[in-house]
Amino acid sequence: MENNKNSDPRFKIAHREALIGVGLAIINFVWWFAFAYGLGDQTPEDYTYIWGLPSWFVYSCIGGFILMAVLVTFVVTVWFKEVPFDEEGGGPE
């Protein structure tokens, strides 16, 4: 039995899902960076506060966590596929 990553469709699926994961990580970083440094680029006296926390923190950390939880849940349920880990055509020997 040949273990060639070009002939096994699981490698194509794994590669696609890895790229989706990297994309989600980039989205998370851009979201966090934009709000943390965009709204946080003021003196603390000029901040607006939500629940006693600076708005940049609420949007970047709390909002970002909620956004990423929703995005990851959506991606895993819609785009990711169930992939068997055993060898093709065989079970345990």
CSV table of C-alpha atoms in Angstrom, one decimal:
chain,number,residue,atom,x,y,z
A,1,MET,CA,0.0,0.0,0.0
A,2,GLU,CA,1.5,3.3,-1.1
A,3,ASN,CA,1.6,6.2,1.5
A,4,ASN,CA,1.8,9.0,-1.0
A,5,LYS,CA,0.4,12.3,0.0
A,6,ASN,CA,-0.4,13.1,-3.6
A,7,SER,CA,-2.7,10.1,-3.9
A,8,ASP,CA,-4.4,10.4,-0.5
A,9,PRO,CA,-7.3,12.9,-0.5
A,10,ARG,CA,-7.0,13.3,3.3
A,11,PHE,CA,-3.9,15.5,2.7
A,12,LYS,CA,-5.8,17.8,0.4
A,13,ILE,CA,-8.5,18.2,3.0
A,14,ALA,CA,-6.0,18.7,5.8
A,15,HIS,CA,-4.1,21.3,3.8
A,16,ARG,CA,-7.3,23.2,3.0
A,17,GLU,CA,-8.4,23.2,6.7
A,18,ALA,CA,-5.0,24.3,7.9
A,19,LEU,CA,-5.2,27.3,5.5
A,20,ILE,CA,-8.6,28.1,6.9
A,21,GLY,CA,-7.2,28.0,10.4
A,22,VAL,CA,-4.3,30.3,9.5
A,23,GLY,CA,-6.9,32.7,7.9
A,24,LEU,CA,-8.9,32.7,11.2
A,25,ALA,CA,-5.8,33.4,13.2
A,26,ILE,CA,-5.0,36.4,10.9
A,27,ILE,CA,-8.5,37.7,11.2
A,28,ASN,CA,-8.2,37.4,15.0
A,29,PHE,CA,-4.9,39.3,15.0
A,30,VAL,CA,-6.2,42.1,12.7
A,31,TRP,CA,-9.4,42.5,14.7
A,32,TRP,CA,-7.4,42.7,18.0
A,33,PHE,CA,-4.7,45.0,16.6
A,34,ALA,CA,-7.2,47.4,14.9
A,35,PHE,CA,-9.3,47.9,18.1
A,36,ALA,CA,-6.4,47.8,20.6
A,37,TYR,CA,-4.2,50.3,18.8
A,38,GLY,CA,-6.9,52.2,16.9
A,39,LEU,CA,-9.1,53.1,19.9
A,40,GLY,CA,-6.3,52.7,22.5
A,41,ASP,CA,-4.1,55.4,20.9
A,42,GLN,CA,-5.3,58.1,23.3
A,43,THR,CA,-4.6,59.2,26.8
A,44,PRO,CA,-6.6,57.3,29.5
A,45,GLU,CA,-8.5,60.5,30.3
A,46,ASP,CA,-9.9,60.5,26.8
A,47,TYR,CA,-11.0,56.8,26.7
A,48,THR,CA,-14.7,55.9,26.6
A,49,TYR,CA,-15.6,53.1,29.1
A,50,ILE,CA,-17.9,50.1,28.8
A,51,TRP,CA,-18.6,48.2,32.0
A,52,GLY,CA,-15.8,50.1,33.7
A,53,LEU,CA,-13.3,48.9,31.1
A,54,PRO,CA,-11.8,50.9,28.2
A,55,SER,CA,-13.8,50.5,25.0
A,56,TRP,CA,-10.7,49.4,23.1
A,57,PHE,CA,-10.3,46.5,25.5
A,58,VAL,CA,-13.9,45.5,25.3
A,59,TYR,CA,-14.0,45.5,21.5
A,60,SER,CA,-10.6,44.0,21.0
A,61,CYS,CA,-10.5,41.3,23.7
A,62,ILE,CA,-14.1,40.5,24.7
A,63,GLY,CA,-15.7,41.3,21.3
A,64,GLY,CA,-12.9,39.6,19.5
A,65,PHE,CA,-13.3,36.4,21.6
A,66,ILE,CA,-17.0,36.3,20.9
A,67,LEU,CA,-16.5,37.0,17.1
A,68,MET,CA,-13.8,34.2,16.9
A,69,ALA,CA,-16.0,31.7,18.8
A,70,VAL,CA,-18.8,32.3,16.4
A,71,LEU,CA,-16.5,32.2,13.3
A,72,VAL,CA,-14.7,29.0,14.5
A,73,THR,CA,-18.0,27.3,15.3
A,74,PHE,CA,-19.4,28.2,11.9
A,75,VAL,CA,-16.3,27.1,10.0
A,76,VAL,CA,-16.0,23.8,11.8
A,77,THR,CA,-19.7,22.9,11.3
A,78,VAL,CA,-19.9,24.1,7.7
A,79,TRP,CA,-16.5,23.8,6.0
A,80,PHE,CA,-14.6,21.1,7.9
A,81,LYS,CA,-15.1,17.5,6.9
A,82,GLU,CA,-14.9,14.3,9.0
A,83,VAL,CA,-11.7,12.5,7.9
A,84,PRO,CA,-10.9,8.9,8.9
A,85,PHE,CA,-7.4,8.4,10.4
A,86,ASP,CA,-7.1,4.7,9.6
A,87,GLU,CA,-5.5,3.4,6.4
A,88,GLU,CA,-7.7,3.3,3.3
A,89,GLY,CA,-9.4,0.0,2.9
A,90,GLY,CA,-8.1,-1.6,6.0
A,91,GLY,CA,-8.6,-1.8,9.7
A,92,PRO,CA,-6.3,-2.7,12.5
A,93,GLU,CA,-3.9,-5.6,11.6
